[in-house]
Coordinates of C-alpha atoms and ligand atoms in Angstrom, one line a residue:
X1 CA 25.7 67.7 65.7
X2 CA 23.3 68.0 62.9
X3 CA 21.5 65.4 61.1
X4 CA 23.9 65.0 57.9
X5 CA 27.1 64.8 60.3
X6 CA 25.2 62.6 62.8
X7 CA 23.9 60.4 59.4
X8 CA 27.3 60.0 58.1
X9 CA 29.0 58.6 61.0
X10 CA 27.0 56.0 61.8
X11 CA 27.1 55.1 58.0
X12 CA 30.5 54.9 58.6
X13 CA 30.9 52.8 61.8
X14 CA 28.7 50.5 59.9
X15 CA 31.3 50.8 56.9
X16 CA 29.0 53.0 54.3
X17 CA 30.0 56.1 52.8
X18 CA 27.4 58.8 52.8
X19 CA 27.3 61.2 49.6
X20 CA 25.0 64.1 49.0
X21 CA 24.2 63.7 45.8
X22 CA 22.3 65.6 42.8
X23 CA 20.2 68.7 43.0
X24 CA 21.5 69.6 46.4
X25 CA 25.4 69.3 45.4
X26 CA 24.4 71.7 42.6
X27 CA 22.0 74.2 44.3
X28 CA 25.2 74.4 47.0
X29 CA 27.7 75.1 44.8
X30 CA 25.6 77.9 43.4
X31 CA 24.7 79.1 46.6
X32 CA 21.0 78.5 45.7
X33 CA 18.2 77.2 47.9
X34 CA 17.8 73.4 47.7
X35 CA 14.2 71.5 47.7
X36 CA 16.0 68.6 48.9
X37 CA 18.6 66.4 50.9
X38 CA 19.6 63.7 48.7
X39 CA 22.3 61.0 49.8
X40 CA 23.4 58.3 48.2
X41 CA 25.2 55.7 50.0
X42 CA 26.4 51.5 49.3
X43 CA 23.9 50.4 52.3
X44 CA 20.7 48.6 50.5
X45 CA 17.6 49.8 51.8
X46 CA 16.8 47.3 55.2
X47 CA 20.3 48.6 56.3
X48 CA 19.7 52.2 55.7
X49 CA 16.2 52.2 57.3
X50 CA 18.1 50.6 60.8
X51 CA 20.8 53.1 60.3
X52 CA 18.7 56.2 59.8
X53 CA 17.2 54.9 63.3
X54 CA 20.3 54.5 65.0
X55 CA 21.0 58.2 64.0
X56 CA 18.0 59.8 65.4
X57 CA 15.3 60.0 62.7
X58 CA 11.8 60.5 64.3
X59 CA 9.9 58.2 61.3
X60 CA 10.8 56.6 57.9
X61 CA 9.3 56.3 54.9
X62 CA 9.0 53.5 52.4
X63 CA 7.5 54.3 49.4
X64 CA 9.9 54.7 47.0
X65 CA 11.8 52.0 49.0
X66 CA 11.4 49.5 45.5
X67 CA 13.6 52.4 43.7
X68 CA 16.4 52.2 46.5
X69 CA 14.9 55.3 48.5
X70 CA 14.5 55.5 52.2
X71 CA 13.1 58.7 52.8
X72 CA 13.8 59.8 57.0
X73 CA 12.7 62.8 59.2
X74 CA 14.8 64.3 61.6
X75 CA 14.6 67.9 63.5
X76 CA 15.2 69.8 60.9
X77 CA 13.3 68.3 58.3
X78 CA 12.7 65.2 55.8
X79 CA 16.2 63.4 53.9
X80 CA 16.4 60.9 51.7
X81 CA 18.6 58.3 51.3
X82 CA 19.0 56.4 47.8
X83 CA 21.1 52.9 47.3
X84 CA 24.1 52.9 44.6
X85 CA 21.7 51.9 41.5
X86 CA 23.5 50.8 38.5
X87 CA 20.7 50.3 36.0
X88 CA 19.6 52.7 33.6
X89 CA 17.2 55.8 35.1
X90 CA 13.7 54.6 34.1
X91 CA 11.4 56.8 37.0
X92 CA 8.9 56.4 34.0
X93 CA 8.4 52.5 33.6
X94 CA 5.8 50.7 35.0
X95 CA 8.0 47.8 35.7
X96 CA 10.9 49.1 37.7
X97 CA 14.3 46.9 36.9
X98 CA 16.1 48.6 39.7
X99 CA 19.8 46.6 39.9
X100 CA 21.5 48.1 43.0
X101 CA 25.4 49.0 42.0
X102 CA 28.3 49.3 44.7
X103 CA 29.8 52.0 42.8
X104 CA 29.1 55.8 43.2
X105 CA 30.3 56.0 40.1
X106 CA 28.2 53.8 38.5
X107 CA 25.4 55.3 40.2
X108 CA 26.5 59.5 38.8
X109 CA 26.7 58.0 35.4
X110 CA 22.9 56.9 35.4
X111 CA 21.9 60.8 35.9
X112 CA 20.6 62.9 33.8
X113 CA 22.8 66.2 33.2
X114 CA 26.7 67.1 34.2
X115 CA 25.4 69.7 36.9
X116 CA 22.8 67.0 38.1
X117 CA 25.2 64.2 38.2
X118 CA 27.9 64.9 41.4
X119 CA 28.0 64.4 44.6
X120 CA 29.5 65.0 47.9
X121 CA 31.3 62.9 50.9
X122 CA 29.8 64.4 53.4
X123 CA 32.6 63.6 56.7
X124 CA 35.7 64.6 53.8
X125 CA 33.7 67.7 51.9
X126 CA 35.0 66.0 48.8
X127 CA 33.3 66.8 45.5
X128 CA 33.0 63.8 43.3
X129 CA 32.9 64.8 39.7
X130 CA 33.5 62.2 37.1
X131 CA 31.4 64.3 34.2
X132 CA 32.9 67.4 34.2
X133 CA 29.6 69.0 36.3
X134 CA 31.8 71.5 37.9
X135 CA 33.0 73.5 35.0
X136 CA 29.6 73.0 33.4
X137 CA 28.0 74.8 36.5
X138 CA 30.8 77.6 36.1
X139 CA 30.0 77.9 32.5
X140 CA 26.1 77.8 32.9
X141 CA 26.0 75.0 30.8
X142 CA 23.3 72.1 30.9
X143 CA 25.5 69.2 29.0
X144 CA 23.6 66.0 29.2
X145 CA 25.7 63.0 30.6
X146 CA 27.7 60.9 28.6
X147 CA 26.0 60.0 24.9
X148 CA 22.9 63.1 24.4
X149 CA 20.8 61.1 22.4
X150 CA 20.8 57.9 24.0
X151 CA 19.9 59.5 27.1
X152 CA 16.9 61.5 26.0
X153 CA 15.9 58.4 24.0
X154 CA 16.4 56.2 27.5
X155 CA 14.0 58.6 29.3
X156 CA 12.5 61.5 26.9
X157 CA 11.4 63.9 29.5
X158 CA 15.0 64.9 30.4
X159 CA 14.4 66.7 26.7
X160 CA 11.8 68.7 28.9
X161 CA 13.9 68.9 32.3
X162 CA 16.7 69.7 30.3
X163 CA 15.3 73.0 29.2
X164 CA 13.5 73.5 32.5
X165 CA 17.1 73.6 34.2
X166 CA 18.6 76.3 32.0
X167 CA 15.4 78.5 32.7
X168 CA 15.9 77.7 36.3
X169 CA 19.3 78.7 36.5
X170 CA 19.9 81.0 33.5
X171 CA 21.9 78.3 32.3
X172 CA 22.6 77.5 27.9
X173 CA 22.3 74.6 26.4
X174 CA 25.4 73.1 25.5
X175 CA 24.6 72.7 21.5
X176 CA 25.1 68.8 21.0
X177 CA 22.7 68.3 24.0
X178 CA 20.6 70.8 22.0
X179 CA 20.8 68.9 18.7
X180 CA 20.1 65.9 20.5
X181 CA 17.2 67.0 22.2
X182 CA 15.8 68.3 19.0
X183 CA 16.3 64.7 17.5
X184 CA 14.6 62.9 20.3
X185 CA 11.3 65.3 21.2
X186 CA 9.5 63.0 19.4
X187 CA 9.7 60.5 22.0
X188 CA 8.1 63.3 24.4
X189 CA 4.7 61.1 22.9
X190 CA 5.1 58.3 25.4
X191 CA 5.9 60.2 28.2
X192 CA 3.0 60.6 30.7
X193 CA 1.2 63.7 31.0
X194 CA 1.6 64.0 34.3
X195 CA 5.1 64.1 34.2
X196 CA 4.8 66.4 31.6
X197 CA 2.8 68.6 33.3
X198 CA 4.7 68.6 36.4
X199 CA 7.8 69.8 34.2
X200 CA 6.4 72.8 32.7
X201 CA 4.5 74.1 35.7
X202 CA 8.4 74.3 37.2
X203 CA 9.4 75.9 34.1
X204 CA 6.6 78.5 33.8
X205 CA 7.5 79.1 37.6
X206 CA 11.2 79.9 36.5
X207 CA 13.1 83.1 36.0
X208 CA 13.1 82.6 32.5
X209 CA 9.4 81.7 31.3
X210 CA 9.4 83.1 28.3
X211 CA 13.1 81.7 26.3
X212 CA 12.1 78.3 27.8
X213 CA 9.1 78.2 25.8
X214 CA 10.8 79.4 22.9
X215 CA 13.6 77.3 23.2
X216 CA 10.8 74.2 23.6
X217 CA 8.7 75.6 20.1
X218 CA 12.3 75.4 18.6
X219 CA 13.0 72.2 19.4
X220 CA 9.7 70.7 18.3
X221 CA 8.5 69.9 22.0
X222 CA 6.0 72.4 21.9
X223 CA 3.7 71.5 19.4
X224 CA 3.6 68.1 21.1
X225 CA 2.9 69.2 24.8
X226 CA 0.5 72.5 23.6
X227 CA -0.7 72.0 20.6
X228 CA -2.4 75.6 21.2
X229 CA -0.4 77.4 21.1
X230 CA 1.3 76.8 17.8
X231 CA -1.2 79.0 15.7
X232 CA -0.2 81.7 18.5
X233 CA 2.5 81.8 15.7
X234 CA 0.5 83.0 12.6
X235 CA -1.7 85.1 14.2
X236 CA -0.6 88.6 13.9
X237 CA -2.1 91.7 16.4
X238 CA -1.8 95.2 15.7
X239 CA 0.4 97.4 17.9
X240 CA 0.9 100.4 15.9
X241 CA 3.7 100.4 13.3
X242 CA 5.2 97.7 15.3
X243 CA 3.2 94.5 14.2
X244 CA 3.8 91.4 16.3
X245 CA 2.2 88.3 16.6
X246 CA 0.4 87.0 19.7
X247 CA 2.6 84.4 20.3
X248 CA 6.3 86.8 20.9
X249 CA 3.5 89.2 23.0
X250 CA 2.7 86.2 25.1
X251 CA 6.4 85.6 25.9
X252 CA 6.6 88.9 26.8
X253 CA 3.5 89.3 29.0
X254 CA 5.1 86.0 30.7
X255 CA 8.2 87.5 31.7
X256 CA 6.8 90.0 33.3
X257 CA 5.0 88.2 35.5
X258 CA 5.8 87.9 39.0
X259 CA 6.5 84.0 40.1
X260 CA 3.3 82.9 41.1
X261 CA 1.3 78.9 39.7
X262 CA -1.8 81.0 38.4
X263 CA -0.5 83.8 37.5
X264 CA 2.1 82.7 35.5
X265 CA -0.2 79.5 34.0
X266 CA -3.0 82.4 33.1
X267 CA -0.3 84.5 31.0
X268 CA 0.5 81.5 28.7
X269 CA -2.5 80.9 28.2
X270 CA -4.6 84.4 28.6
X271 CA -4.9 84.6 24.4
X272 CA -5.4 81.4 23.3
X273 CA -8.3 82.1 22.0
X274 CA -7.2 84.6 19.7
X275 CA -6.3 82.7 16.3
X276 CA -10.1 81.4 16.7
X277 CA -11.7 84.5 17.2
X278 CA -9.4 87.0 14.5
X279 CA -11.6 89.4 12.2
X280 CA -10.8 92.4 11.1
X281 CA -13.0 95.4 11.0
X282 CA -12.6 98.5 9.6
X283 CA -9.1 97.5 8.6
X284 CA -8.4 96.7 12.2
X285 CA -7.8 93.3 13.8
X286 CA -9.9 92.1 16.3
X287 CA -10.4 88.9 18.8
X288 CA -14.1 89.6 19.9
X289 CA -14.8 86.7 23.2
X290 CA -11.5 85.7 22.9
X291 CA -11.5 85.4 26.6
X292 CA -14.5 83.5 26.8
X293 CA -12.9 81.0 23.9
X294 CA -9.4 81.0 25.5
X295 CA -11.4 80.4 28.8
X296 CA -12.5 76.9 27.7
X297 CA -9.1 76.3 25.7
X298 CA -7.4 77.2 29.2
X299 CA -9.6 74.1 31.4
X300 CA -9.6 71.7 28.4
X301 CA -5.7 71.8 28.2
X302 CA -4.9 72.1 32.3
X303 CA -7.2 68.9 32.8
X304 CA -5.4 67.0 29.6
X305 CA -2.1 67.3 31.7
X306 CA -3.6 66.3 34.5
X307 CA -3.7 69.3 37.0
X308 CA -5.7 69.8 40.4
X309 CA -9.0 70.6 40.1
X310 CA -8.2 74.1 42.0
X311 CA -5.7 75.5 39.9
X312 CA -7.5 74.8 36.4
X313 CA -10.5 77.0 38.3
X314 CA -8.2 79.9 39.1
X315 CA -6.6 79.9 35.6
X316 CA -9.7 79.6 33.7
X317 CA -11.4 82.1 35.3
X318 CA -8.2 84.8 35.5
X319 CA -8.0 83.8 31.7
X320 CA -12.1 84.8 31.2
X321 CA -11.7 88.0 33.1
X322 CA -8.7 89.3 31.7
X323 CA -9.7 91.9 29.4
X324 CA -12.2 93.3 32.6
X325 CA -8.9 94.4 34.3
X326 CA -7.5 95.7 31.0
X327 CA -11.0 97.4 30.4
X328 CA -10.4 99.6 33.4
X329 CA -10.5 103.1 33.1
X330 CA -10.8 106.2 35.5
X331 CA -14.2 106.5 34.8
X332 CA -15.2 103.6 36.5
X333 CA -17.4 104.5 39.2
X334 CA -17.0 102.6 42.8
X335 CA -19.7 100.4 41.9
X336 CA -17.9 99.2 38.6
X337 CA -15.2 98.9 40.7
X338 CA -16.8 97.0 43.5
X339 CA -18.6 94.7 40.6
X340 CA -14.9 93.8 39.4
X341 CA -13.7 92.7 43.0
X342 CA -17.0 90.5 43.6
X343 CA -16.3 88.9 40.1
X344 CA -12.8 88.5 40.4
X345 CA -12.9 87.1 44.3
X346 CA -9.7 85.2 45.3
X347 CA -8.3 86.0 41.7
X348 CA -7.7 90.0 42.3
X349 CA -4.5 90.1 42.8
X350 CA -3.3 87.8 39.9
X351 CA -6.2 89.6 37.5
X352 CA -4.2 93.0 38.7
X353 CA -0.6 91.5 38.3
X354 CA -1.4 89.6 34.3
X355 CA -3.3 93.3 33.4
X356 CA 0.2 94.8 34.3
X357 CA 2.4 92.4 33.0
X358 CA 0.1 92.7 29.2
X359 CA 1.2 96.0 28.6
X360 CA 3.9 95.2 26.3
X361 CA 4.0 98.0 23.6
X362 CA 7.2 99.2 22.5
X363 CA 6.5 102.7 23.2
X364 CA 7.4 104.5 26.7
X365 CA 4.7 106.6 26.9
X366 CA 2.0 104.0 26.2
X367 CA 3.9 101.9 29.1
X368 CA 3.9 104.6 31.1
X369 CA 0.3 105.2 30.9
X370 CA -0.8 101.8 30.5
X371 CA 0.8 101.3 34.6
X372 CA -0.7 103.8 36.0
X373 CA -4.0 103.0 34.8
X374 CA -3.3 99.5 36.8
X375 CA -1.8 101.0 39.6
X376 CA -4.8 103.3 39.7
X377 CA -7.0 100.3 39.6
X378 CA -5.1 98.6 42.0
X379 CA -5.0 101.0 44.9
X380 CA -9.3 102.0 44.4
X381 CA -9.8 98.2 44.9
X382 CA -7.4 98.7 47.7
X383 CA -9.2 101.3 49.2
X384 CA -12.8 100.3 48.8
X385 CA -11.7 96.9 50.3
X386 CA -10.2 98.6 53.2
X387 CA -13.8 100.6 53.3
X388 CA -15.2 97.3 53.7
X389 CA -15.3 93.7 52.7
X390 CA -16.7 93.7 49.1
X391 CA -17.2 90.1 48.8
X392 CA -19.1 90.2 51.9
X393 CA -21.8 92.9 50.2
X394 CA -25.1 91.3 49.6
X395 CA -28.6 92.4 48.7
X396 CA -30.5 93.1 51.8
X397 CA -33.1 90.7 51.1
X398 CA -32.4 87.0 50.1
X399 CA -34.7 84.6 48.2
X400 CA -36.5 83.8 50.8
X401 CA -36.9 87.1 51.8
X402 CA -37.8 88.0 48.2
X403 CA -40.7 85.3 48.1
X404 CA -42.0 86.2 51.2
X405 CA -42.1 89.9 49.9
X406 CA -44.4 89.1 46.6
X407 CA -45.8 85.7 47.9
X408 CA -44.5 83.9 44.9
X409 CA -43.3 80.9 44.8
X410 CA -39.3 79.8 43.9
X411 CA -38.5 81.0 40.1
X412 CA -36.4 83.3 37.8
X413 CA -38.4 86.1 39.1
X414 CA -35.9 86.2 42.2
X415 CA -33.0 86.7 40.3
X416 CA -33.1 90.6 38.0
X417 CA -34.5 91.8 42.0
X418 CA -31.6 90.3 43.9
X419 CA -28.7 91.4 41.0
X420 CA -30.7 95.0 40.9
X421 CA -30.9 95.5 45.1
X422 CA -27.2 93.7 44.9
X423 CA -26.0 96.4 42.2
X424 CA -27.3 99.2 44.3
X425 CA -25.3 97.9 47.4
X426 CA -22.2 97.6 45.1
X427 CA -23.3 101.3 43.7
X428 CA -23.4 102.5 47.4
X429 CA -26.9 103.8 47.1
X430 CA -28.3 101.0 49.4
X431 CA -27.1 99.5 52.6
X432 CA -26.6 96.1 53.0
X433 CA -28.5 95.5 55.8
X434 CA -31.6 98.2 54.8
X435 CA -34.2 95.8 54.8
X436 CA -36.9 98.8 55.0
X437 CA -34.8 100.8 51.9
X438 CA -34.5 97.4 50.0
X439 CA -38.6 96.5 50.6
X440 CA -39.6 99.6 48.9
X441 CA -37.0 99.8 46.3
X442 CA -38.0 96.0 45.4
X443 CA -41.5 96.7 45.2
X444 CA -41.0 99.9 42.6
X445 CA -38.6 98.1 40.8
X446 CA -41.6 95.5 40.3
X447 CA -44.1 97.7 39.6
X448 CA -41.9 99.3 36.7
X449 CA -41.0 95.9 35.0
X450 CA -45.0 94.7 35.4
X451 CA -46.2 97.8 34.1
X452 CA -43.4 97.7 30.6
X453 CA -44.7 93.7 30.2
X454 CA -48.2 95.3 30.8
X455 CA -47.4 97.9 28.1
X456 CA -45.4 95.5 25.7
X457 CA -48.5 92.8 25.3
X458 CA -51.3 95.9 25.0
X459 CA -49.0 96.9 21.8
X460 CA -48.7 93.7 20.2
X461 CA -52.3 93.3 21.1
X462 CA -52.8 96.8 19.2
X463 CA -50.5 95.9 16.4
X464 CA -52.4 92.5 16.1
X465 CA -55.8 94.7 14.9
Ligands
ATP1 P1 15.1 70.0 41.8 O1 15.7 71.2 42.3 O2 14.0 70.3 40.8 O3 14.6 69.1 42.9 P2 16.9 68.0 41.2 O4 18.2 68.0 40.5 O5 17.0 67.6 42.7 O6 16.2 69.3 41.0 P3 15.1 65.8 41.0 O7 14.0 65.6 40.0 O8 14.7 66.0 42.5 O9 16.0 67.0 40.5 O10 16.1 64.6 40.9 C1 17.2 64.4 41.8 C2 18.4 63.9 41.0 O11 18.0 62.6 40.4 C3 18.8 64.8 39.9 O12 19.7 65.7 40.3 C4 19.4 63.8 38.9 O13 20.7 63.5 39.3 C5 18.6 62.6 39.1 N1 17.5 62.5 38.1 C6 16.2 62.9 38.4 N2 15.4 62.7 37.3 C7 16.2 62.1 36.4 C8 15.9 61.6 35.1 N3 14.7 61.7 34.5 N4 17.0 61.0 34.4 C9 18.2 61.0 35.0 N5 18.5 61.4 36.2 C10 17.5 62.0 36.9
MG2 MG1 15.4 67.4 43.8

């Protein structure tokens, strides 16, 4: 017998009844993967943890065991097993007044939306449904549970998971929830931004991007979490006939990305820079080092909501070499080419799949030819990768080597030789390991550079007379 079956008998023979409960009820229903196994059950904690035991679990977990959760492994992965709570949902308070309930009633009415707030007897199969969740699933309709503003008020970052779940599941809002999230974003201001973060990172990563964020600048929620990206708004772009401003082209270049963290983090936030950096010249509008401004932009606002260290890198950097990839054209020799890879290292793939995804003109042909310059990007990097490993190429001679070579000591001499030798690997007209090829080459190229100083100072020197 499986875990849940084995679970819920001993629950019972100890007199408990064992409900899934929440997400998973939902994600079955719509036949979509869960993250999770939730139950909810009468047992308070010290009885669950012995009870999970008797039913085979290999370790248990405790943390969250001042909220009512017991979290237990078995074969087949990690569950977790929450008391009846009867007090309001608070996750966010620092002082947790968790009252344990004997009701799963009690307990459904504490959740957040209709869809979110069923659950399951596991022995029976029964669906408990005391909010109507069913038909709201069947209608794609996020409807928040009982009284919309006093729930968003109780705990304002359901205004945020609210939204979140209808880009997940290509769900509406059901408009009083709407009107009430609208009333209550303000509140959004004492939420941690942590918890804020964590929210929209799952609802960039959902099938709907792009009408989340809208919904979320409609609702007022946006100028609170991204301040950014509000001036998005008033800054118009050029795209012949068809004017458009950058924020509508960012929702665009969004939805087309494919689900991935950086990816999808580096198209929000890919021209940020733009309202900063607007002129026009010659009657055309132009964002010159608006990737080097949105660059900044993108770390200062992934650190203010708090995320890892790794992923701000990835998405600044993807965000400071975006126009390279959109730069590309077939003229590009295999050392341009080569000179993009090293630069864009673990990022290649997402710098390919954003260039791709910011080709959102209205016109087919421009589409047209606007993929297959990616595509023909894509597949030389392919193929001068498959050659071999670009980001392995070096100049033959390192610093050391360099500073043997001229008997200099350590400086910013070493650097123009090792980028000119390194540009001549990348350019195929010098093998990595020529050390013989690479001595010479170094030498003339030193010879040149001392000779043009030599000639520079004798013309000032003339000029000076
Ligand atoms: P996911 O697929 O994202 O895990 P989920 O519905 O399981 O979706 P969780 O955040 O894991 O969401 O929460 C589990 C359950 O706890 C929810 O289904 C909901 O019933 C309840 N819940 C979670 N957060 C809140 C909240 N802020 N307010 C009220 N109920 C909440
Ligand atoms: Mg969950």
């Amino acid at each position: 017998m499986n875990p849940t079956g084995r679970l819920a008998r001993i629950f019972r023979q100890a007199g408990f009844d064992l409900y899934l409960v929440g997400g998973p009820v939902r994600d079955r229903i719509l036949g979509r993967p869960s993250n999770d196994l939730d139950f909810t059950t009468g047992a308070r904690p010290d009885r669950v943890k012995v009870l999970a035991r008797r039913a085979g679990a290999s370790s248990i977990y405790t943390v969250g065991e001042r909220f009512g959760t017991i979290g237990a492994v078995f074969e087949t992965g990690p569950v977790e097993i929450t008391t009846f709570r009867s007090d309001s949902y608070r996750p966010g308070s620092r002082k947790p007044d968790v009252q344990f309930g004997d009701s799963l009633e009690a307990d459904l009415s504490r959740r957040d939306f209709t869809i979110n707030a069923m659950a399951q007897d596991v022995l029976s199969g029964r669906i408990i449904d005391p909010h109507g969740g069913l038909a709201d699933l069947v209608a794609g309709r996020i409807r928040a549970v009982g009284t919309a503003d006093d729930r968003f008020r109780e705990d304002p970052l359901r205004v945020l998971r609210c939204v979140r779940f209808a880009a997940q599941l290509g769900f509406d809002i059901e408009a009083g929830t709407l009107a009430a999230a609208r009333r209550t974003a303000g509140e959004l201001r004492h939420v941690s931004a942590e918890r804020i973060g964590a929210e929209l990172n799952l609802t960039l990563l959902s099938q709907e991007p792009g009408r989340a964020l809208v919904t979320l600048l409609e609702i007022g929620v946006l100028g609170l979490v991204m301040p950014e990206l509000i001036p998005l708004q008033q800054t118009e772009q050029e795209e012949r006939r068809q004017h458009k401003d950058v924020f509508a082209h960012t929702m665009r270049v969004l939805s087309n990305t494919p689900e991935v963290r950086e990816t999808r983090w580096a198209a929000l936030l890919h021209d940020i820079g733009k309202p900063q950096t607007k002129s026009i010249r010659n009657r055309r509008i132009r964002f010159f080092g608006h990737e080097e401004v949105g660059a900044r932009m993108a770390r200062k606002i992934m650190r203010r909501l708090k995320f890892d260290g790794g992923l701000t890198d990835r998405v600044t950097h993807i965000v400071r070499l975006h126009m390279r990839a959109n730069a590309y054209e077939p003229g590009w020799t295999d050392g341009a080419v080569r000179r993009f890879i090293l630069e864009a290292g673990e990022d290649l793939d997402e710098l390919i799949a954003l260039s791709r995804a910011d080709i959102t003109s209205y016109r087919p042909r421009r589409i047209e030819a606007g993929l297959a310059r990616v595509a023909e990007l894509q597949a030389r990097c392919e193929h001068l990768q498959a050659e071999r490993d670009v980001a392995a190429l070096d100049s033959p001679l390192d610093g050391h080597a360099l500073m043997e070579l001229f008997d200099r000591p350590p400086g910013v001499w070493i650097k123009p030789i090792k980028q000119y030798l390194l540009d001549l690997v990348l350019d195929g007209e010098l093998e990595p390991d020529d050390v013989e090829g690479a001595t010479v080459l170094a030498k003339a190229f030193v010879r040149r550079h001392t000779e043009a100083a030599d000639a520079i100072e004798s013309e000032a020197h003339h000029a000076q007379r």
